Short mmCIF file of C-alpha atoms and ligand atoms in Angstrom, two decimals:
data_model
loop_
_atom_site.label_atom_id
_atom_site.label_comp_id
_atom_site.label_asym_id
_atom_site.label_seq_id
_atom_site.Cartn_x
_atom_site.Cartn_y
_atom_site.Cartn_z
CA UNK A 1 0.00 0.00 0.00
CA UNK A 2 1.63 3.34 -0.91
CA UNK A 3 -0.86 5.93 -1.72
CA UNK A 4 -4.14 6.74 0.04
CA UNK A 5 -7.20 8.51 -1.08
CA UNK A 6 -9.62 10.68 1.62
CA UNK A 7 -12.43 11.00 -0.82
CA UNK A 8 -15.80 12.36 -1.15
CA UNK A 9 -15.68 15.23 1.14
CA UNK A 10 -15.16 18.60 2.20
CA UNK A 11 -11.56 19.78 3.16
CA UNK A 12 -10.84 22.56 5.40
CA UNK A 13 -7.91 24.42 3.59
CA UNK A 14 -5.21 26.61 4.93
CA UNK A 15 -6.75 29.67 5.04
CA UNK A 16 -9.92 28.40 6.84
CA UNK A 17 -12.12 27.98 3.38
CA UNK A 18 -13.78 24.77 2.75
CA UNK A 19 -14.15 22.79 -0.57
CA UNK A 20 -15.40 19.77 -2.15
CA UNK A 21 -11.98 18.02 -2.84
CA UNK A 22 -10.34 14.58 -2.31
CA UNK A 23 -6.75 14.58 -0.54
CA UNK A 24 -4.16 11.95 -1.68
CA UNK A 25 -1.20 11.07 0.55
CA UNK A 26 1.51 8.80 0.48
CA UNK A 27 2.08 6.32 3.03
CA UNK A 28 5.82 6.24 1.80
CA UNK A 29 6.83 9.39 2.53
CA UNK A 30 3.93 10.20 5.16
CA UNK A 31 3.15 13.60 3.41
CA UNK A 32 0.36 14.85 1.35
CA UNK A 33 0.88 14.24 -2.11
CA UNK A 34 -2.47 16.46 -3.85
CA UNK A 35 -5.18 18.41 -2.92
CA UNK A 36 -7.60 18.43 -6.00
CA UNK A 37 -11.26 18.12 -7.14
CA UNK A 38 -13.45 15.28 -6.30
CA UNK A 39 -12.79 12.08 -8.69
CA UNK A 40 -9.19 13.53 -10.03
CA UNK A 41 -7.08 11.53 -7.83
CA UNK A 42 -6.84 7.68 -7.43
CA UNK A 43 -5.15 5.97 -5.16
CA UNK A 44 -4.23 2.11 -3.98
CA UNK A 45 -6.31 2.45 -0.81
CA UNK A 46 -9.70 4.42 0.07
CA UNK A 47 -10.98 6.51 3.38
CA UNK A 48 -14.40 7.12 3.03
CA UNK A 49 -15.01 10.76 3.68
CA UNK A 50 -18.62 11.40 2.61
CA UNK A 51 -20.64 13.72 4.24
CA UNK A 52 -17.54 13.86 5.89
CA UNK A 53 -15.03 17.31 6.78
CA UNK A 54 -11.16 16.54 6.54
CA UNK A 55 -9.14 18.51 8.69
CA UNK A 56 -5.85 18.71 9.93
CA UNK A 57 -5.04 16.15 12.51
CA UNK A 58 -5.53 18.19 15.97
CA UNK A 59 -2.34 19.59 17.67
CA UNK A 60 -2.40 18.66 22.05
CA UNK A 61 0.40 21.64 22.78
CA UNK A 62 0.85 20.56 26.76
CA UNK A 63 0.01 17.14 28.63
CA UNK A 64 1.10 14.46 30.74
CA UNK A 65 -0.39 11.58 29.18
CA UNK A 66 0.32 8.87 31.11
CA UNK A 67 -1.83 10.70 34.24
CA UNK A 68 -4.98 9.55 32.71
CA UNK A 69 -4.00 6.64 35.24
CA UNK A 70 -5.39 9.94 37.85
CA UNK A 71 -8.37 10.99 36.12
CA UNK A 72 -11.16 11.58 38.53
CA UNK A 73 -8.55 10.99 41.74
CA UNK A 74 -8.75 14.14 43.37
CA UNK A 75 -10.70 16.53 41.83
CA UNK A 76 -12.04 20.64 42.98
CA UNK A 77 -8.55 21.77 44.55
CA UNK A 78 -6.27 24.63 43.99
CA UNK A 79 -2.99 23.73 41.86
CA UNK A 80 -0.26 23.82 44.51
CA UNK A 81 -2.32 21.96 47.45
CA UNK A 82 -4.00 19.25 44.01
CA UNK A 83 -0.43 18.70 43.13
CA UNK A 84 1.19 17.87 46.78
CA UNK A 85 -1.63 16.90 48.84
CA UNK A 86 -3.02 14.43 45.82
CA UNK A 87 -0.77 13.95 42.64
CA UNK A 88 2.73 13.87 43.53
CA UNK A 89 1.97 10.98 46.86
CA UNK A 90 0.12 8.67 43.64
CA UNK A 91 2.86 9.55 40.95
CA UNK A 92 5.97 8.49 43.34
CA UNK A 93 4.21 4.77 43.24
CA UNK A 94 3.73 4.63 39.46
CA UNK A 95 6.04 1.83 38.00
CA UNK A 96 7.23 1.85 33.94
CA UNK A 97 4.58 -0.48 33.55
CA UNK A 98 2.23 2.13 35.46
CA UNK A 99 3.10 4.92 32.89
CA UNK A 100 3.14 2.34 29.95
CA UNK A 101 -0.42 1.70 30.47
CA UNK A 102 -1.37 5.43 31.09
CA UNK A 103 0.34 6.25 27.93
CA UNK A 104 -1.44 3.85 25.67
CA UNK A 105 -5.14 4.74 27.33
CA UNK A 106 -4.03 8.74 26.80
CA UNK A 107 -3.36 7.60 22.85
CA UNK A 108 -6.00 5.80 22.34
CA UNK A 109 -8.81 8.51 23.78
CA UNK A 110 -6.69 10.94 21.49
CA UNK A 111 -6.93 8.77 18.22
CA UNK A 112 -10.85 8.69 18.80
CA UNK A 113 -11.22 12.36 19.66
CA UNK A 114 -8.78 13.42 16.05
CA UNK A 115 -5.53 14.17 17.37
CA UNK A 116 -2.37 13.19 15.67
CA UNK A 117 0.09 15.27 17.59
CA UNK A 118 1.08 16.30 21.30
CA UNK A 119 3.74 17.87 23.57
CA UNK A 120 4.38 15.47 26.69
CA UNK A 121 6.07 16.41 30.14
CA UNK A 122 6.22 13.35 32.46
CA UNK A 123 8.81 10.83 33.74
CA UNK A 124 9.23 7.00 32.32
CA UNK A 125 9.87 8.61 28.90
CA UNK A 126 11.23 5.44 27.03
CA UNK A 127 7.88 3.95 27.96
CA UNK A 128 5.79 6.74 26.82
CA UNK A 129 8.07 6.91 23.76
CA UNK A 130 7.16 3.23 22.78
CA UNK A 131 4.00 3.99 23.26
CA UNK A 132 4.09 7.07 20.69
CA UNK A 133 5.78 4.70 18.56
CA UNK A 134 3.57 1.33 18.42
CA UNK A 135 0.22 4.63 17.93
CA UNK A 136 1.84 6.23 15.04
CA UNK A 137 1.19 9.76 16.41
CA UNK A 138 3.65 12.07 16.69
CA UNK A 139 5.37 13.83 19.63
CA UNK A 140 7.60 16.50 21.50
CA UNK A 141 8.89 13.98 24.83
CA UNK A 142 11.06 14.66 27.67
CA UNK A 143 11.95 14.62 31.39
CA UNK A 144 10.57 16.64 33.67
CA UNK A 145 13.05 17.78 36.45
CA UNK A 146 11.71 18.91 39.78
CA UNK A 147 14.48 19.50 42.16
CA UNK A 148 11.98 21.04 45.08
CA UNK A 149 12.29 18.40 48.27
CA UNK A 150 15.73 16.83 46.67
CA UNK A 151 18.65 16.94 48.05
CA UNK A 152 21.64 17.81 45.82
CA UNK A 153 22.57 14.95 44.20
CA UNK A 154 18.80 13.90 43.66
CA UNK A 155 18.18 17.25 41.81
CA UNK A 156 21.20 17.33 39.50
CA UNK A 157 20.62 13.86 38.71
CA UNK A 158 17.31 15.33 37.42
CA UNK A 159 18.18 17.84 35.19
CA UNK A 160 21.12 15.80 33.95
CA UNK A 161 18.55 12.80 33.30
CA UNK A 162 16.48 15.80 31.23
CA UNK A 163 19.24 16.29 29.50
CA UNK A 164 20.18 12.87 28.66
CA UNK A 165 16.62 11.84 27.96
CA UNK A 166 16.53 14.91 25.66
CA UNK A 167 19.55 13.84 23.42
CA UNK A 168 18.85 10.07 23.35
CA UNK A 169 15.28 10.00 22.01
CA UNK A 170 15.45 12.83 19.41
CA UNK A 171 14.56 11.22 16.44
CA UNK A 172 13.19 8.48 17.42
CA UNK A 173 9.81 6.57 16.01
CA UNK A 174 11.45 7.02 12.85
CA UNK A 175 11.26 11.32 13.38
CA UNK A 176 8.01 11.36 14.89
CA UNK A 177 9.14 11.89 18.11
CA UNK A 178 10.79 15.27 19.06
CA UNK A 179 12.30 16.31 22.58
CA UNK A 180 12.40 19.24 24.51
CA UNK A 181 14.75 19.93 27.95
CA UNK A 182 11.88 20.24 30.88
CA UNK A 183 12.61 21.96 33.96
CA UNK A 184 9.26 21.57 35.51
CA UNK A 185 8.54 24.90 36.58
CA UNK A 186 10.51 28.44 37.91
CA UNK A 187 9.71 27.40 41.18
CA UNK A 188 10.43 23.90 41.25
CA UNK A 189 13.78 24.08 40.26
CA UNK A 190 15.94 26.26 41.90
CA UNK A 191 17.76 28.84 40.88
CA UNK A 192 21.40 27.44 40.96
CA UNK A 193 21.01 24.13 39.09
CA UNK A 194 18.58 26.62 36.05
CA UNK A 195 21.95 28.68 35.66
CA UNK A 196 24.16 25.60 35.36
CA UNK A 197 21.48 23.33 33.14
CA UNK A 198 19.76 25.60 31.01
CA UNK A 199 23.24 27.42 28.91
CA UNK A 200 24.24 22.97 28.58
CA UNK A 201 20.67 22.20 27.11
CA UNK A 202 21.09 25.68 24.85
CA UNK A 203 24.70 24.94 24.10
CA UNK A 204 23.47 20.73 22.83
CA UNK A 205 20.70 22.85 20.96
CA UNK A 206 17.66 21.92 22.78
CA UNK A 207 14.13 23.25 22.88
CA UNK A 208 12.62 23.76 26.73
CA UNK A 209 9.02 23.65 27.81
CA UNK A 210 8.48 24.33 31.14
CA UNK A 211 5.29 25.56 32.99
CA UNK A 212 5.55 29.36 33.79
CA UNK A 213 3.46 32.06 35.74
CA UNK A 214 0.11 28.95 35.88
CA UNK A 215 -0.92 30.16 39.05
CA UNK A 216 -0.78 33.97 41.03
CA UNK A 217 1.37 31.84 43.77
CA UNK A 218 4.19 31.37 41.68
CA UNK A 219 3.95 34.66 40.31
CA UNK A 220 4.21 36.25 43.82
CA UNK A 221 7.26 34.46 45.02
CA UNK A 222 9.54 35.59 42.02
CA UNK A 223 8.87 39.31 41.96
CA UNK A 224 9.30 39.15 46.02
CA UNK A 225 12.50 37.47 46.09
CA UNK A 226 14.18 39.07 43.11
CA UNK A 227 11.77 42.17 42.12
CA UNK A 228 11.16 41.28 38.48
CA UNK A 229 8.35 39.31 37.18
CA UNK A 230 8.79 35.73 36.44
CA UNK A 231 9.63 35.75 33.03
CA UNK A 232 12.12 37.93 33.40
CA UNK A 233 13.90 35.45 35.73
CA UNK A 234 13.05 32.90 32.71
CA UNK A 235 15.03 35.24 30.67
CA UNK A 236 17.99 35.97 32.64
CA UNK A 237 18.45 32.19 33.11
CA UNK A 238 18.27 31.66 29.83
CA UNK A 239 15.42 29.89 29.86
CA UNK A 240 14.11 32.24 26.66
CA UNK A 241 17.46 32.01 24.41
CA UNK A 242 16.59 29.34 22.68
CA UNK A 243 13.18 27.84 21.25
CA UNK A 244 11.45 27.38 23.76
CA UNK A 245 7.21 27.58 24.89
CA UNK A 246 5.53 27.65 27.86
CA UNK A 247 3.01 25.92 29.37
CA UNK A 248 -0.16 28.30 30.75
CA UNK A 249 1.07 31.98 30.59
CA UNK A 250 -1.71 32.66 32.65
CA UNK A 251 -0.22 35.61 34.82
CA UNK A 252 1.64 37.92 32.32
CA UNK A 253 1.34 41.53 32.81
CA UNK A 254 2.28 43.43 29.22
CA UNK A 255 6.19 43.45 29.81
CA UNK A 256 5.75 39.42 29.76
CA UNK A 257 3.66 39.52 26.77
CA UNK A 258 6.67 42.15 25.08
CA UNK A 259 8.92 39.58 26.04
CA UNK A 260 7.85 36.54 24.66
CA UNK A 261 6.83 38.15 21.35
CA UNK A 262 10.22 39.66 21.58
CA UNK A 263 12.00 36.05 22.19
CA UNK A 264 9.74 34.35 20.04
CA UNK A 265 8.69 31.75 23.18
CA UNK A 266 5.22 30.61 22.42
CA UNK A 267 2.85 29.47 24.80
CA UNK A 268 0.25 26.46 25.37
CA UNK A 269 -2.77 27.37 26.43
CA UNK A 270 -4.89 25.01 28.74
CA UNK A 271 -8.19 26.60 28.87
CA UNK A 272 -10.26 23.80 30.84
CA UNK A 273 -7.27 23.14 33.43
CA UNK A 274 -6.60 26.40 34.28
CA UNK A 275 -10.61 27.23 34.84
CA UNK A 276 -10.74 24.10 37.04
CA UNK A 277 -8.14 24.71 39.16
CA UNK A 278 -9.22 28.37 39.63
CA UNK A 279 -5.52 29.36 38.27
CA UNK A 280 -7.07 32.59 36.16
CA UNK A 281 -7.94 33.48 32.99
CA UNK A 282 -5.09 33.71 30.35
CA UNK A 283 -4.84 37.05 27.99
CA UNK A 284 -4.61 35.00 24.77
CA UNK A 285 -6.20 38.32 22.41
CA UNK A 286 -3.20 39.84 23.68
CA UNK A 287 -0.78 37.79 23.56
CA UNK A 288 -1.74 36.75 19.94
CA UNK A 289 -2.19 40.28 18.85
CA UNK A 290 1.26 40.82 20.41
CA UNK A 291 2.47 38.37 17.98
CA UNK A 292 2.79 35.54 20.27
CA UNK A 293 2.71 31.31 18.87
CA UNK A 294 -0.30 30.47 20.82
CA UNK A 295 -1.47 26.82 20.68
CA UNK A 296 -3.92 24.89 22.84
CA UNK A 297 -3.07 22.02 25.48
CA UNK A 298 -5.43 19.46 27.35
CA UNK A 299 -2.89 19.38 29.82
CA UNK A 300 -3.20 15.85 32.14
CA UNK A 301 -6.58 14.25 32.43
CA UNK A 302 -6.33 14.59 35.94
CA UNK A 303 -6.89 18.32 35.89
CA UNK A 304 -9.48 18.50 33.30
CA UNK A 305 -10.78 15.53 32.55
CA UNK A 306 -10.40 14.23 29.19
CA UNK A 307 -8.08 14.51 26.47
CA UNK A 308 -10.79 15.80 23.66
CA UNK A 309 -9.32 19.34 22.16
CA UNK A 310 -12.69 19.68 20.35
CA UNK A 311 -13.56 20.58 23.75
CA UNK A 312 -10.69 22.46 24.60
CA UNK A 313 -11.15 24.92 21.73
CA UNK A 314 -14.39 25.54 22.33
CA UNK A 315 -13.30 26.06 26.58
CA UNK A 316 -10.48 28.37 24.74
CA UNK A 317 -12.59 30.57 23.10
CA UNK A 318 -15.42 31.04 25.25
CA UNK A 319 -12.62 31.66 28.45
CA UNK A 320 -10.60 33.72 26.29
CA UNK A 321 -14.10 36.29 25.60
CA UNK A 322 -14.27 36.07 29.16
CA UNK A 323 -10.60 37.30 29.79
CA UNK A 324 -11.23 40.10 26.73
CA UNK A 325 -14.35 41.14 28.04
CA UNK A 326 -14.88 41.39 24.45
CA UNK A 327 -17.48 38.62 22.40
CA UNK A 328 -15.32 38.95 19.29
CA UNK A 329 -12.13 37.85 21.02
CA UNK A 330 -10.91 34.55 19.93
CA UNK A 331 -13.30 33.71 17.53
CA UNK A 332 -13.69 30.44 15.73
CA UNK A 333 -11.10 30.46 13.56
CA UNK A 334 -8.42 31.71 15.57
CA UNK A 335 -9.09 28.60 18.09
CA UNK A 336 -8.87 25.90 14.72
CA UNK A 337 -5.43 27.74 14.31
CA UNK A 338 -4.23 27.72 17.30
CA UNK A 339 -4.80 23.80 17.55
CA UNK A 340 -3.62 22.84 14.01
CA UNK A 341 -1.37 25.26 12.59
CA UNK A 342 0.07 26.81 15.41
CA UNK A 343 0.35 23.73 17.79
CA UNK A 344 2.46 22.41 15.14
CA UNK A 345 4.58 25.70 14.95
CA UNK A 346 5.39 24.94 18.77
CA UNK A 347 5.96 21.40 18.16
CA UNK A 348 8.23 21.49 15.43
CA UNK A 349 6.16 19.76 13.21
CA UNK A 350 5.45 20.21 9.34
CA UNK A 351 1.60 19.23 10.18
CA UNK A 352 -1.42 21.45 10.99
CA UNK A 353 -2.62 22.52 7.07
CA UNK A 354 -3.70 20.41 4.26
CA UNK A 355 -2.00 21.41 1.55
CA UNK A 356 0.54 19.46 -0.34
CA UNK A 357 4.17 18.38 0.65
CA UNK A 358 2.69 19.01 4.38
CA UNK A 359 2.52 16.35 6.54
CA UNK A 360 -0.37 13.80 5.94
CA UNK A 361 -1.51 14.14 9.45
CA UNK A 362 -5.49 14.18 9.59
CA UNK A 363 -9.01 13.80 11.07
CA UNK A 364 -11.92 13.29 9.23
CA UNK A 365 -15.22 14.37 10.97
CA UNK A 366 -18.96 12.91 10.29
CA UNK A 367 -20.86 15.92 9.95
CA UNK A 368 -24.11 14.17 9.50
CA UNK A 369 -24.86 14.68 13.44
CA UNK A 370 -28.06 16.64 15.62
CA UNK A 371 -25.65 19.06 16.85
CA UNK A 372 -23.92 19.70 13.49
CA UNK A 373 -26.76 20.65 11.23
CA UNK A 374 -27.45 22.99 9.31
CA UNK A 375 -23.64 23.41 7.87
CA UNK A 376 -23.99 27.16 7.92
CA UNK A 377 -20.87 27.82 8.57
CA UNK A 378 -17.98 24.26 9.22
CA UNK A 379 -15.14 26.96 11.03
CA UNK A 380 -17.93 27.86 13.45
CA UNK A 381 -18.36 24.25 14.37
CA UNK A 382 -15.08 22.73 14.61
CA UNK A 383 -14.83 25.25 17.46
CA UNK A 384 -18.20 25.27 19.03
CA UNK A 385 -20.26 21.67 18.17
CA UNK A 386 -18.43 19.49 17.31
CA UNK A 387 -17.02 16.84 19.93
CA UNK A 388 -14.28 13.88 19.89
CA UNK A 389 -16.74 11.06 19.01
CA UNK A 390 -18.05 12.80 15.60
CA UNK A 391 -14.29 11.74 14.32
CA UNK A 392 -14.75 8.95 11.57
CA UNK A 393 -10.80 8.57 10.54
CA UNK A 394 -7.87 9.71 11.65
CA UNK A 395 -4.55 9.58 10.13
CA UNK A 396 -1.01 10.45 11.29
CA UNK A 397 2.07 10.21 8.68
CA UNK A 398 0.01 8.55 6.11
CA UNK A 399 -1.03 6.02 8.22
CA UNK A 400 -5.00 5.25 9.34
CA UNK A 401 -4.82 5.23 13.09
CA UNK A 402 -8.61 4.77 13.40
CA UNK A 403 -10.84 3.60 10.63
CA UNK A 404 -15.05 3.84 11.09
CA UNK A 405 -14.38 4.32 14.80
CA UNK A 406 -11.88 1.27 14.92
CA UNK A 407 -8.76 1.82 16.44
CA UNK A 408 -6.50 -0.13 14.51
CA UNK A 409 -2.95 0.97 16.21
CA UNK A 410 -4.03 -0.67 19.36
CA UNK A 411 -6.56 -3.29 21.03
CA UNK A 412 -8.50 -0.83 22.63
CA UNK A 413 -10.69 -3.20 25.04
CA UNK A 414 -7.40 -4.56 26.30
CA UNK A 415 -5.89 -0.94 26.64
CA UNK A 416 -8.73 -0.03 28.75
CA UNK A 417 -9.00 -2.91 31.14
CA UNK A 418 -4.82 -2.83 31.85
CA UNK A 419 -5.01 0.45 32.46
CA UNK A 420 -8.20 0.44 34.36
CA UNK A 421 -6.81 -2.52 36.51
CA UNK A 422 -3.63 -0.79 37.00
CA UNK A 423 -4.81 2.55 38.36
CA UNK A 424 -6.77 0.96 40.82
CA UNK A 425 -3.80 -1.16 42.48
CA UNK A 426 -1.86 2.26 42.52
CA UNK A 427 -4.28 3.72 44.20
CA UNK A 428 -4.27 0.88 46.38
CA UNK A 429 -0.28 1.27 46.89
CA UNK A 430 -0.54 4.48 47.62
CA UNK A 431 -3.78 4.43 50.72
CA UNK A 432 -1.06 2.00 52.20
N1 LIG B 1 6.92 14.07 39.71
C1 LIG B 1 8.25 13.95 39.20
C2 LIG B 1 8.51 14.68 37.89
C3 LIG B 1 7.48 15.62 37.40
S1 LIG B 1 6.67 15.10 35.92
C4 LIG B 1 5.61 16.46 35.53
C5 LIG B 1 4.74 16.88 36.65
O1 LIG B 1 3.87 17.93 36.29
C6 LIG B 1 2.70 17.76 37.07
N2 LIG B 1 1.59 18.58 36.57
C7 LIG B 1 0.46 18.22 35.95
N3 LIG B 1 -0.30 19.28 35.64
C8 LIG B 1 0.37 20.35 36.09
C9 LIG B 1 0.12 21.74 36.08
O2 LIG B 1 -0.90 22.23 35.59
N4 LIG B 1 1.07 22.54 36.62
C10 LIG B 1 2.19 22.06 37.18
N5 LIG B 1 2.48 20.76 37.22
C11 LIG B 1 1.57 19.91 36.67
C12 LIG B 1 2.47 16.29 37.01
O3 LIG B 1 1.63 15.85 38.00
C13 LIG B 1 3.88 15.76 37.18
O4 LIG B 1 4.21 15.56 38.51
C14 LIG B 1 9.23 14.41 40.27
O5 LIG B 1 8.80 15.04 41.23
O6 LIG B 1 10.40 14.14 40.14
ZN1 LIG B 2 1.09 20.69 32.87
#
C-alpha cells in the first residue's frame, strides 16, 4: 500500500475555506501528495469521507499523558495543594509499567477524539516513547526535572537525566518523536542548578518547555524574592534564548507579553485546566495580537478531565471572551489555528494545514450529526459543536490510526482494562 485517497468530502484548507476536494497522501513518505477536485485523484487504498469534513489532525500543545491513570482521583482543589496533597503521593508509586499503560489509554482517547500530535512532560519517557511509537502519532517527549524536596545529588541527577533523555530519544519513532529539555517549573527548580542546566541544554541545541506564571502563587514568590516578574527570571536564566514555549502563561502583565513576542517563546494554552483549578484566565487576544505562537493544550486528564481538544477549543474561546471582556475575542477560527497550525509551529512539526508536501496528518469528521446541522458555517463548528466522538478517521504520517471508529494501532478493550486494573492497584499502593 503506498498511496491513500480521503475522498468524497469537504476539506478545510489553509486559510480556513472549505471545498469539495479529495486529498491523496503517500504512506511512503507520510506527506500529502495532492489536494484536488473530487474524482481527479486515485489511489491504492480508500478513506471514506462522505458527508464527511477533513481537517488537519488536531495539535495537544501541553500534557502528561500517562496521568490519565489519575483521572477523577482528586478533583475541585487549587494547583499547589491538588499537586502535593493528591498527585505527587500517587505519581511516586507509578512503575514503567504504570506509565506504559497510562500512555497507551491517553493515545487511544486521542486517536478517537482526532488528534495526531502532542507535547508530553512526564517521567518513564522510554515507555511513553514506545507507546508514541507502536500509535503512530507524533510527539515532543522529555523529562521533567523537579528539584523542590531533593537533596543535591537527587536534583542534578534530574536535570542531567532531562538532559540525557533529551539527546537520546530525538529522532526516534522514525522522526516522529521530538524532545524538549523540561525543567518543571521556575519554582520547582531552583535557581542554581537553572543557571548551570539551562546554557548545557542551549549549548546541545535543545528546545525547553516548562510551565511558567500557571498560578498567582508562583507569580508572587519571584517578583518578592528578586523584584522582576517571572519571566524575566526565565530570561535571565536563559530559559528564553533558545526555542522554547511555555506551558499556561496565565499571569503575564504586558512586559511578559513584550517579552515573549520579543524572544519568540510561544505558549500552550490550557483553557479547561486552568478554569478548574481556579488558576485565572489567560490574555490569549493579547498575547496573539502581540504576535505571540499560541497553541492549545489538554494538559493531564487529571486536571481537566479528558483529552478531547474539540472541547478544549471551544473552553479556549469562550474563556478567552471572558478574559477580553470582548465577544469577538478569539473567535472560531483563531481557536482551529491555534490547535492545528500553530500547535504544530510549537511542536516542530510540518503538520497542521492540508496542503501538499505538508505532513499527511489528519481527522476526518462525520458531519451528519443533531448538533452539526445545518452546515452554515464548518469553522464555526469545529470550534463550538463538534465533539471527539463525531471523528470517523484519523490519520497520522500517512497512516489510518482509526478507521469507522476502529482503532486499529491498538486493542483498545485490552488498553482499557490494563489500564483500568492498573490505576486501581496504585491507588491501592498508595492508601497504604
Ligand atoms: N513528579 C516527578 C517529575 C514531574 S513530571 C511532571 C509533573 O507535572 C505535574 N503537573 C500536571 N499538571 C500540572 C500543572 O498544571 N502545573 C504544574 N504541574 C503539573 C504532574 O503531575 C507531574 O508531577 C518528580 O517530582 O520528580
Ligand atoms: Zn502541565
Amino acid at each position: 500500500m503506498t498511496e491513500l485517497l480521503l475522498t468524497g468530502g469537504r476539506v478545510l484548507r489553509p486559510d480556513l475555506t472549505v471545498e469539495r476536494a479529495d486529498v491523496l497522501v503517500s504512506q511512503d513518505s507520510g506527506e500529502i501528495v495532492a489536494v484536488d477536485e473530487p474524482g481527479a485523484l486515485d489511489g491504492d487504498d480508500e478513506l471514506d469521507a462522505e458527508s464527511g469534513l477533513v481537517i488537519p489532525g488536531l495539535v495537544n500543545a501541553h500534557t502528561h499523558v500517562a496521568m490519565t491513570m489519575l483521572r477523577g482521583l482528586a478533583d475541585d482543589k487549587p494547583l499547589d495543594a491538588w499537586l502535593r496533597e493528591d498527585v505527587w503521593p500517587v505519581e511516586a508509586e507509578l512503575t514503567p509499567e504504570d506509565i506504559r499503560a497510562g500512555a497507551e489509554l491517553g493515545l487511544v482517547e486521542m486517536i478517537r477524539s482526532g488528534t495526531t500530535a502532542l507535547s508530553d512532560m512526564y517521567f518513564e519517557v522510554e515507555e511513553i516513547a514506545e507507546a508514541v511509537d507502536q500509535a503512530g502519532m507524533r510527539a515532543v517527549l522529555g523529562f521533567t526535572a523537579v528539584t523542590v524536596g531533593k537533596d543535591e545529588e537527587g536534583a542534578r541527577a534530574d536535570l542531567q537525566e532531562s538532559l540525557d533523555v533529551a539527546k537520546r530519544l530525538d529522532g526516534a519513532a522514525d522522526g516522529r518523536i521530538k524532545t524538549t529539555f523540561q525543567p518543571h517549573s521556575l519554582t520547582t527548580v531552583g535557581e542554581g542548578y537553572l543557571r548551570e542546566f539551562v546554557p548545557e541544554a542551549f549549548d546541545a541545541g535543545l528546545s525547553m518547555h516548562f510551565h511558567a506564571n500557571e498560578t498567582r502563587d508562583e507569580v508572587t514568590p519571584i517578583l518578592d524574592e528578586r523584584g522582576v516578574r517571572p519571566l524575566a527570571y526565565a530570561e535571565e536564566v536563559g530559559l528564553l534564548d533558545g526555542d522554547a514555549y511555555v506551558a499556561h502563561g496565565v499571569h503575564v502583565d504586558e512586559s511578559e507579553i513584550d517579552l515573549l513576542a520579543e524572544t519568540d517563546t510561544g505558549v500552550a494554552h490550557c483553557p479547561a485546566s486552568n478554569m478548574k483549578l481556579a488558576s485565572g484566565m489567560a490574555p490569549v487576544q493579547d498575547l496573539l495580537d502581540a504576535g505571540v505562537t499560541v497553541g492549545i493544550g489538554t494538559d493531564g486528564a487529571a486536571s481537566n478531565n479528558d483529552l478531547d481538544m474539540f472541547d478544549e477549543m471551544r473552553d479556549a474561546a469562550m474563556l478567552g471572551k471572558l478574559a477580553a471582556d470582548d465577544a469577538s475575542a478569539v473567535d472560531a477560527g483563531t481557536v482551529v489555528e491555534m490547535a492545528t497550525a500553530n500547535g504544530a509551529d510549537l511542536l516542530g512539526f510540518d503538520s497542521g494545514r492540508i496542503e501538499a508536501g505538508a505532513n499527511a496528518d489528519l481527522a476526518v469528521i462525520d458531519l451528519d450529526a443533531p448538533h452539526l446541522t445545518p452546515a452554515h458555517d464548518l469553522v464555526s463548528h469545529l470550534a463550538y459543536a463538534v465533539r471527539g466522538s463525531d471523528v470517523r478517521h484519523t490519520v497520522c504520517d500517512g497512516e489510518v490510526l482509526m478507521r469507522d471508529r476502529t482503532v486499529e494501532v491498538f486493542d483498545e478493550a485490552a488498553v482499557r482494562e490494563r489500564a483500568a486494573e492498573r490505576a486501581a492497584a496504585l491507588v491501592e499502593r498508595a492508601e497504604d
